[in-house]
Amino acid sequence: MEKKFLLIIVISSLFLLLNACQANQEDSGDPEYEARLITLEGLSEGEQSISVAQLRLLTQQDLQASYQRTTGKTERFKMQGPSLMDVVAFLGGDLRNYTGVGVEGADGYYCLLSQEILENYEPILALSIDGKKKLSASDAPARLAVQGQFGPYWVRMVEKITFYQDVPEKNITSVWLFANLAAGLEPYDYKYYGSTDKSYELAEIFNRLEKVDSKSFFTMKSADGFKKNEAIAMVKERYYLKTEGADSPTNVSPYIKLGMNVKNMAWFSASNDACIFPEQMQNYLPRHQFQEVKGLRLLDILLETEVITPQQKDFVLIGMSGEEVKVKGSDLAHALLVIQENGEYAVIWDDDYKIDNIGNLLRIKEIS
């Protein structure tokens, strides 16, 4: 009996030793690196943290990773790391309980994973890239990987992850023409990778909207289909919209590196308001023709900026001269937004509709 018991102990010890050796082979071999921490906020009271070594204890997902930069270039990696779902479960939570997750890099770059992304993709925290267990200074201690999403979602140097449980749902009730909304504001000369271009601070734009809920999300969409969310609290300071020069309109900030912008922005929205850049929208929305003019249907614009069931609502069209025209949402399929040669945005109706045209549109506002 004693010999049998001793044999079991020896076998168990060998098994533990083998596992320990295997674990040592799987980490970076640098204890200081393995002790690096990522902070997590929102899972419980206060903040929590998890080390690289702890993350390696979780199931490591293998990912033949690829993403497309906003420049169109595709980059590919072989990555390995735990899923965000498993990380949250390890800390006693459930990722499905959260409506958004904000990921921040050590360089200040921030990206928000919306509920839509969390439900349809499996974000992982890559601890190994192309076989390297000790990541470069520009990636360590982990890199967020979201297969199927554009490069700006792939946050480097992950330092902090914030979990949002109660995010107010957006309800877009007003759509503005950005150029007219910003009229009279003094633009900033923003230095952008070798050029100096006119830009508007987002906080000043927010001040012209009726209400901005700081708990909501700021959404941007590019003419190439890329859509990105940010927490509004993250874009209220030192965050600009560059409206001239390369890639414009685009978001710029000291924290946004080249290639991580939403370039050629078609529209953005806060909690209740959207702003559009028609020159970009017409690159992907269908243009319609009434008699001799071509333009974007107002109904298509409302649907694109995520106004909920606009056909069932009433709206007022407000011009830059103060004129107002009340219309039914279902009629907006028969009104075109036409970009004039002088840069103004006219609303032209089909001849079958005896509704006043507007020379330069400022806003489409839902009315009860």
Coordinates of C-alpha atoms in Angstrom, one line a residue:
M1 CA 0.0 0.0 0.0
E2 CA 2.8 2.4 0.9
K3 CA 4.6 1.7 -2.4
K4 CA 1.4 2.3 -4.3
F5 CA 0.8 5.6 -2.5
L6 CA 4.4 6.6 -3.1
L7 CA 4.1 5.8 -6.8
I8 CA 0.9 8.0 -7.0
I9 CA 2.8 10.9 -5.3
V10 CA 5.8 10.5 -7.7
I11 CA 3.4 10.4 -10.8
S12 CA 1.5 13.5 -9.5
S13 CA 4.7 15.4 -8.9
L14 CA 6.0 14.6 -12.4
F15 CA 2.6 15.7 -13.8
L16 CA 2.8 19.0 -11.9
L17 CA 6.4 19.5 -12.9
L18 CA 5.6 18.8 -16.5
N19 CA 2.7 21.3 -16.4
A20 CA 5.0 23.9 -14.7
C21 CA 7.6 23.4 -17.4
Q22 CA 4.9 23.7 -20.1
A23 CA 3.6 26.9 -18.5
N24 CA 7.1 28.4 -18.4
Q25 CA 7.6 27.6 -22.1
E26 CA 4.3 29.3 -22.9
D27 CA 5.0 32.6 -21.2
S28 CA 7.6 35.2 -22.1
G29 CA 10.2 34.0 -19.6
D30 CA 10.3 37.6 -18.2
P31 CA 8.7 37.7 -14.7
E32 CA 8.5 41.5 -14.7
Y33 CA 6.7 41.4 -18.1
E34 CA 4.3 38.7 -16.9
A35 CA 3.4 40.8 -13.9
R36 CA 2.1 43.7 -16.1
L37 CA -1.5 44.6 -15.3
I38 CA -4.6 45.7 -17.2
T39 CA -7.1 47.7 -15.3
L40 CA -10.8 46.8 -15.5
E41 CA -13.6 49.2 -14.5
G42 CA -17.3 48.6 -14.2
L43 CA -17.4 44.9 -13.4
S44 CA -17.8 45.5 -9.7
E45 CA -17.3 48.3 -7.1
G46 CA -14.1 50.2 -7.8
E47 CA -11.4 48.9 -10.2
Q48 CA -10.0 45.5 -10.7
S49 CA -6.8 44.4 -12.4
I50 CA -5.5 41.3 -14.2
S51 CA -1.9 40.4 -15.0
V52 CA -0.5 38.9 -18.2
A53 CA 0.3 35.8 -16.3
Q54 CA -3.3 35.4 -15.2
L55 CA -4.5 36.0 -18.7
R56 CA -2.3 33.1 -19.9
L57 CA -4.1 30.7 -17.5
L58 CA -7.3 31.2 -19.5
T59 CA -8.1 29.2 -22.7
Q60 CA -6.0 30.7 -25.5
Q61 CA -7.8 31.3 -28.7
D62 CA -5.9 30.8 -31.9
L63 CA -6.7 33.5 -34.5
Q64 CA -5.5 33.8 -38.0
A65 CA -6.1 37.5 -37.7
S66 CA -6.6 40.1 -40.4
Y67 CA -8.0 43.6 -40.5
Q68 CA -8.3 46.3 -43.1
R69 CA -6.9 49.7 -42.5
T70 CA -8.9 52.7 -43.4
T71 CA -6.3 53.2 -46.2
G72 CA -7.5 49.9 -47.7
K73 CA -4.3 48.0 -46.8
T74 CA -4.9 44.6 -45.2
E75 CA -2.6 43.4 -42.4
R76 CA -2.5 39.8 -41.2
F77 CA -1.2 38.2 -38.0
K78 CA -1.2 34.9 -36.2
M79 CA -2.5 35.8 -32.7
Q80 CA -3.2 33.9 -29.5
G81 CA -5.0 35.1 -26.4
P82 CA -8.1 34.7 -24.2
S83 CA -11.5 35.9 -25.4
L84 CA -12.9 39.0 -23.7
M85 CA -15.9 36.8 -22.7
D86 CA -13.6 34.4 -20.8
V87 CA -11.7 37.3 -19.1
V88 CA -14.9 38.7 -17.8
A89 CA -16.1 35.2 -16.6
F90 CA -12.7 34.7 -14.8
L91 CA -13.4 37.9 -12.9
G92 CA -17.0 36.7 -12.0
G93 CA -19.0 38.6 -14.6
D94 CA -20.9 38.0 -17.8
L95 CA -20.0 40.0 -20.9
R96 CA -23.6 39.7 -22.1
N97 CA -24.8 42.0 -19.3
Y98 CA -23.0 45.0 -20.8
T99 CA -24.2 47.3 -23.6
G100 CA -20.7 48.6 -24.4
V101 CA -17.0 48.1 -23.6
G102 CA -14.4 50.8 -23.9
V103 CA -10.8 49.8 -24.5
E104 CA -8.0 52.3 -23.9
G105 CA -4.4 52.0 -24.9
A106 CA -1.4 53.4 -23.0
D107 CA -0.9 56.0 -25.8
G108 CA -4.4 57.4 -25.0
Y109 CA -6.1 55.9 -28.0
Y110 CA -9.7 54.8 -27.2
C111 CA -12.3 52.6 -28.9
L112 CA -15.7 51.6 -27.9
L113 CA -17.1 48.1 -28.7
S114 CA -20.9 48.5 -29.2
Q115 CA -23.4 45.9 -28.1
E116 CA -23.8 45.0 -31.8
I117 CA -20.1 44.1 -32.0
L118 CA -20.1 42.3 -28.7
E119 CA -23.0 40.1 -29.9
N120 CA -21.7 39.3 -33.4
Y121 CA -18.0 39.1 -32.9
E122 CA -15.6 37.5 -30.4
P123 CA -13.0 40.1 -29.3
I124 CA -9.8 38.6 -27.9
L125 CA -6.8 40.0 -25.9
A126 CA -3.9 38.9 -28.0
L127 CA -0.9 38.0 -25.8
S128 CA 1.1 36.4 -28.6
I129 CA 1.6 37.8 -32.1
D130 CA 3.3 35.8 -34.8
G131 CA 4.7 33.4 -32.1
K132 CA 6.2 36.2 -29.9
K133 CA 5.1 35.8 -26.3
K134 CA 6.7 39.1 -25.3
L135 CA 5.1 41.7 -27.4
S136 CA 6.9 44.8 -28.7
A137 CA 6.6 48.1 -26.8
S138 CA 4.1 49.3 -29.4
D139 CA 1.7 46.3 -28.6
A140 CA 2.4 45.1 -25.0
P141 CA 1.0 44.0 -22.7
A142 CA -2.0 42.9 -25.0
R143 CA -3.6 43.9 -28.2
L144 CA -7.4 43.9 -28.7
A145 CA -8.3 41.8 -31.8
V146 CA -11.7 42.0 -33.4
Q147 CA -11.8 39.8 -36.5
G148 CA -14.0 41.2 -39.2
Q149 CA -13.7 44.9 -38.1
F150 CA -11.5 47.7 -39.4
G151 CA -8.1 48.5 -37.9
P152 CA -9.2 51.3 -35.5
Y153 CA -10.9 48.6 -33.4
W154 CA -7.6 46.8 -32.9
V155 CA -6.3 48.8 -29.9
R156 CA -2.6 48.4 -29.1
M157 CA -1.0 48.5 -25.6
V158 CA -4.3 47.8 -23.9
E159 CA -4.1 49.5 -20.5
K160 CA -7.7 49.9 -19.3
I161 CA -11.1 48.3 -20.2
T162 CA -14.3 49.9 -19.1
F163 CA -17.6 48.0 -19.0
Y164 CA -20.9 50.0 -19.6
Q165 CA -24.1 48.5 -18.2
D166 CA -26.6 51.3 -18.5
V167 CA -26.1 53.2 -21.7
P168 CA -29.0 55.4 -22.8
E169 CA -30.4 54.2 -26.2
K170 CA -30.0 56.7 -29.0
N171 CA -33.0 58.4 -30.3
I172 CA -32.1 60.6 -33.3
T173 CA -34.8 63.3 -33.7
S174 CA -32.8 65.9 -35.5
V175 CA -30.5 65.9 -38.5
W176 CA -28.2 68.9 -39.2
L177 CA -26.2 69.9 -42.2
F178 CA -22.7 70.2 -40.6
A179 CA -21.4 73.1 -42.7
N180 CA -24.5 75.2 -41.8
L181 CA -24.5 74.1 -38.1
A182 CA -20.9 75.2 -37.8
A183 CA -21.5 78.6 -39.6
G184 CA -20.0 81.5 -37.6
L185 CA -17.6 79.3 -35.6
E186 CA -14.0 80.1 -35.8
P187 CA -12.1 77.0 -37.0
Y188 CA -8.8 75.9 -35.5
D189 CA -5.6 75.4 -37.6
Y190 CA -4.9 71.8 -36.7
K191 CA -1.5 70.3 -37.6
Y192 CA -2.1 66.9 -39.2
Y193 CA 0.9 64.9 -40.3
G194 CA 2.7 67.6 -42.2
S195 CA -0.3 69.9 -43.1
T196 CA -2.3 72.5 -41.2
D197 CA -6.0 72.3 -41.9
K198 CA -9.2 74.0 -40.6
S199 CA -10.9 72.0 -37.9
Y200 CA -13.7 72.4 -35.4
E201 CA -13.6 71.4 -31.8
L202 CA -16.4 68.9 -31.2
A203 CA -17.3 70.5 -27.8
E204 CA -18.3 73.7 -29.7
I205 CA -20.5 71.7 -32.1
F206 CA -22.1 70.0 -29.1
N207 CA -22.9 73.4 -27.6
R208 CA -25.1 74.1 -30.6
L209 CA -27.2 71.0 -30.2
E210 CA -30.2 71.0 -27.9
K211 CA -29.1 68.2 -25.7
V212 CA -26.1 65.8 -25.4
D213 CA -26.3 63.0 -22.9
S214 CA -22.8 62.5 -21.6
K215 CA -23.6 58.8 -20.9
S216 CA -24.5 58.1 -24.5
F217 CA -22.2 57.2 -27.4
F218 CA -20.7 59.3 -30.2
T219 CA -21.0 57.5 -33.5
M220 CA -19.1 58.2 -36.7
K221 CA -19.6 56.6 -40.1
S222 CA -17.2 56.8 -43.1
A223 CA -18.3 56.9 -46.7
D224 CA -16.6 53.5 -47.1
G225 CA -19.0 51.9 -44.6
F226 CA -16.7 51.9 -41.5
K227 CA -18.7 52.9 -38.3
K228 CA -17.0 53.7 -35.0
N229 CA -18.4 54.5 -31.6
E230 CA -16.8 56.5 -28.7
A231 CA -18.0 57.3 -25.3
I232 CA -19.1 61.0 -25.4
A233 CA -17.2 61.6 -22.2
M234 CA -14.0 60.7 -24.2
V235 CA -14.6 63.2 -27.0
K236 CA -15.5 66.4 -25.1
E237 CA -12.0 67.8 -24.9
R238 CA -9.2 68.1 -27.4
Y239 CA -11.2 66.3 -30.1
Y240 CA -11.7 67.9 -33.5
L241 CA -13.4 67.4 -36.8
K242 CA -11.0 68.3 -39.7
T243 CA -13.0 69.6 -42.6
E244 CA -10.3 70.3 -45.2
G245 CA -7.2 68.7 -46.6
A246 CA -6.3 65.0 -46.7
D247 CA -8.9 62.5 -45.5
S248 CA -11.4 65.2 -44.6
P249 CA -13.9 65.2 -43.0
T250 CA -12.1 63.2 -40.3
N251 CA -11.8 63.1 -36.5
V252 CA -8.4 64.2 -35.2
S253 CA -7.0 64.4 -31.7
P254 CA -3.5 64.2 -30.1
Y255 CA -4.6 60.6 -29.1
I256 CA -5.5 59.5 -32.7
K257 CA -2.6 58.2 -34.8
L258 CA -2.7 58.3 -38.6
G259 CA -4.7 55.4 -39.9
M260 CA -6.9 55.2 -36.8
N261 CA -9.2 58.0 -38.0
V262 CA -12.7 57.8 -39.5
K263 CA -11.7 59.2 -42.8
N264 CA -14.1 60.8 -45.3
M265 CA -16.8 61.0 -42.7
A266 CA -20.4 60.9 -44.0
W267 CA -22.2 61.6 -40.7
F268 CA -21.8 61.5 -37.0
S269 CA -24.4 61.4 -34.2
A270 CA -24.6 62.1 -30.5
S271 CA -27.5 61.1 -28.3
N272 CA -30.4 62.9 -30.1
D273 CA -28.7 64.6 -33.1
A274 CA -26.9 63.6 -36.2
C275 CA -24.8 65.8 -38.5
I276 CA -24.2 65.0 -42.2
F277 CA -21.7 65.8 -44.9
P278 CA -23.7 65.4 -48.1
E279 CA -20.7 65.4 -50.3
Q280 CA -19.6 62.1 -48.7
M281 CA -23.1 60.6 -48.4
Q282 CA -23.7 60.9 -52.1
N283 CA -20.7 58.6 -52.7
Y284 CA -22.7 55.6 -51.5
L285 CA -26.3 56.5 -51.1
P286 CA -28.4 56.4 -54.4
R287 CA -29.0 59.7 -56.1
H288 CA -32.4 60.4 -57.5
Q289 CA -33.5 62.8 -60.2
F290 CA -36.6 65.1 -60.3
Q291 CA -36.8 66.8 -63.7
E292 CA -33.4 68.5 -64.2
V293 CA -31.9 68.1 -60.7
K294 CA -30.2 65.2 -58.9
G295 CA -29.8 64.7 -55.2
L296 CA -30.3 62.6 -52.1
R297 CA -33.8 61.8 -50.9
L298 CA -34.4 63.2 -47.5
L299 CA -36.0 59.9 -46.4
D300 CA -32.8 58.0 -47.3
I301 CA -30.8 60.5 -45.2
L302 CA -33.0 60.0 -42.2
L303 CA -32.9 56.2 -42.5
E304 CA -29.1 56.3 -43.0
T305 CA -28.5 58.4 -39.8
E306 CA -30.6 55.9 -37.9
V307 CA -33.8 57.9 -37.3
I308 CA -36.3 55.3 -36.1
T309 CA -39.3 54.8 -38.5
P310 CA -39.3 58.3 -40.0
Q311 CA -42.2 57.4 -42.4
Q312 CA -44.5 57.3 -39.3
K313 CA -43.5 60.7 -38.0
D314 CA -43.9 64.4 -38.8
F315 CA -41.0 66.8 -39.4
V316 CA -40.2 70.4 -39.9
L317 CA -37.5 71.5 -42.4
I318 CA -35.6 74.6 -41.2
G319 CA -33.7 76.8 -43.6
M320 CA -30.7 79.1 -42.9
S321 CA -33.0 82.1 -43.4
G322 CA -35.4 80.9 -40.7
E323 CA -38.0 79.5 -43.0
E324 CA -39.9 76.4 -41.7
V325 CA -41.9 73.8 -43.7
K326 CA -43.9 71.1 -41.9
V327 CA -44.1 67.8 -43.7
K328 CA -45.0 64.2 -43.1
G329 CA -42.2 61.7 -42.9
S330 CA -43.7 59.6 -45.7
D331 CA -43.5 62.6 -48.0
L332 CA -39.7 62.9 -47.6
A333 CA -39.2 60.2 -50.3
H334 CA -40.3 63.0 -52.7
A335 CA -37.8 65.6 -51.6
L336 CA -34.2 65.9 -52.7
L337 CA -31.3 67.5 -51.0
V338 CA -29.3 69.1 -53.8
I339 CA -25.8 70.4 -53.5
Q340 CA -25.7 73.8 -55.2
E341 CA -22.7 75.2 -57.0
N342 CA -22.4 77.9 -54.4
G343 CA -22.1 75.3 -51.7
E344 CA -25.6 75.7 -50.3
Y345 CA -27.9 72.7 -49.7
A346 CA -31.3 73.2 -51.4
V347 CA -34.4 71.1 -50.8
I348 CA -36.3 70.5 -54.1
W349 CA -39.7 68.7 -54.2
D350 CA -41.1 66.6 -57.0
D351 CA -43.5 68.7 -59.1
D352 CA -46.4 66.5 -57.9
Y353 CA -45.9 67.9 -54.4
K354 CA -47.0 71.5 -53.8
I355 CA -44.6 72.0 -50.9
D356 CA -42.2 75.0 -50.7
N357 CA -38.6 74.4 -51.6
I358 CA -35.9 75.6 -49.2
G359 CA -32.8 77.4 -50.5
N360 CA -30.3 76.3 -47.9
L361 CA -31.3 73.6 -45.4
L362 CA -30.0 73.8 -41.8
R363 CA -32.0 71.1 -40.1
I364 CA -34.6 68.3 -40.3
K365 CA -36.4 68.2 -36.9
E366 CA -38.9 65.6 -35.7
I367 CA -42.1 67.2 -34.3
S368 CA -44.7 65.5 -32.1

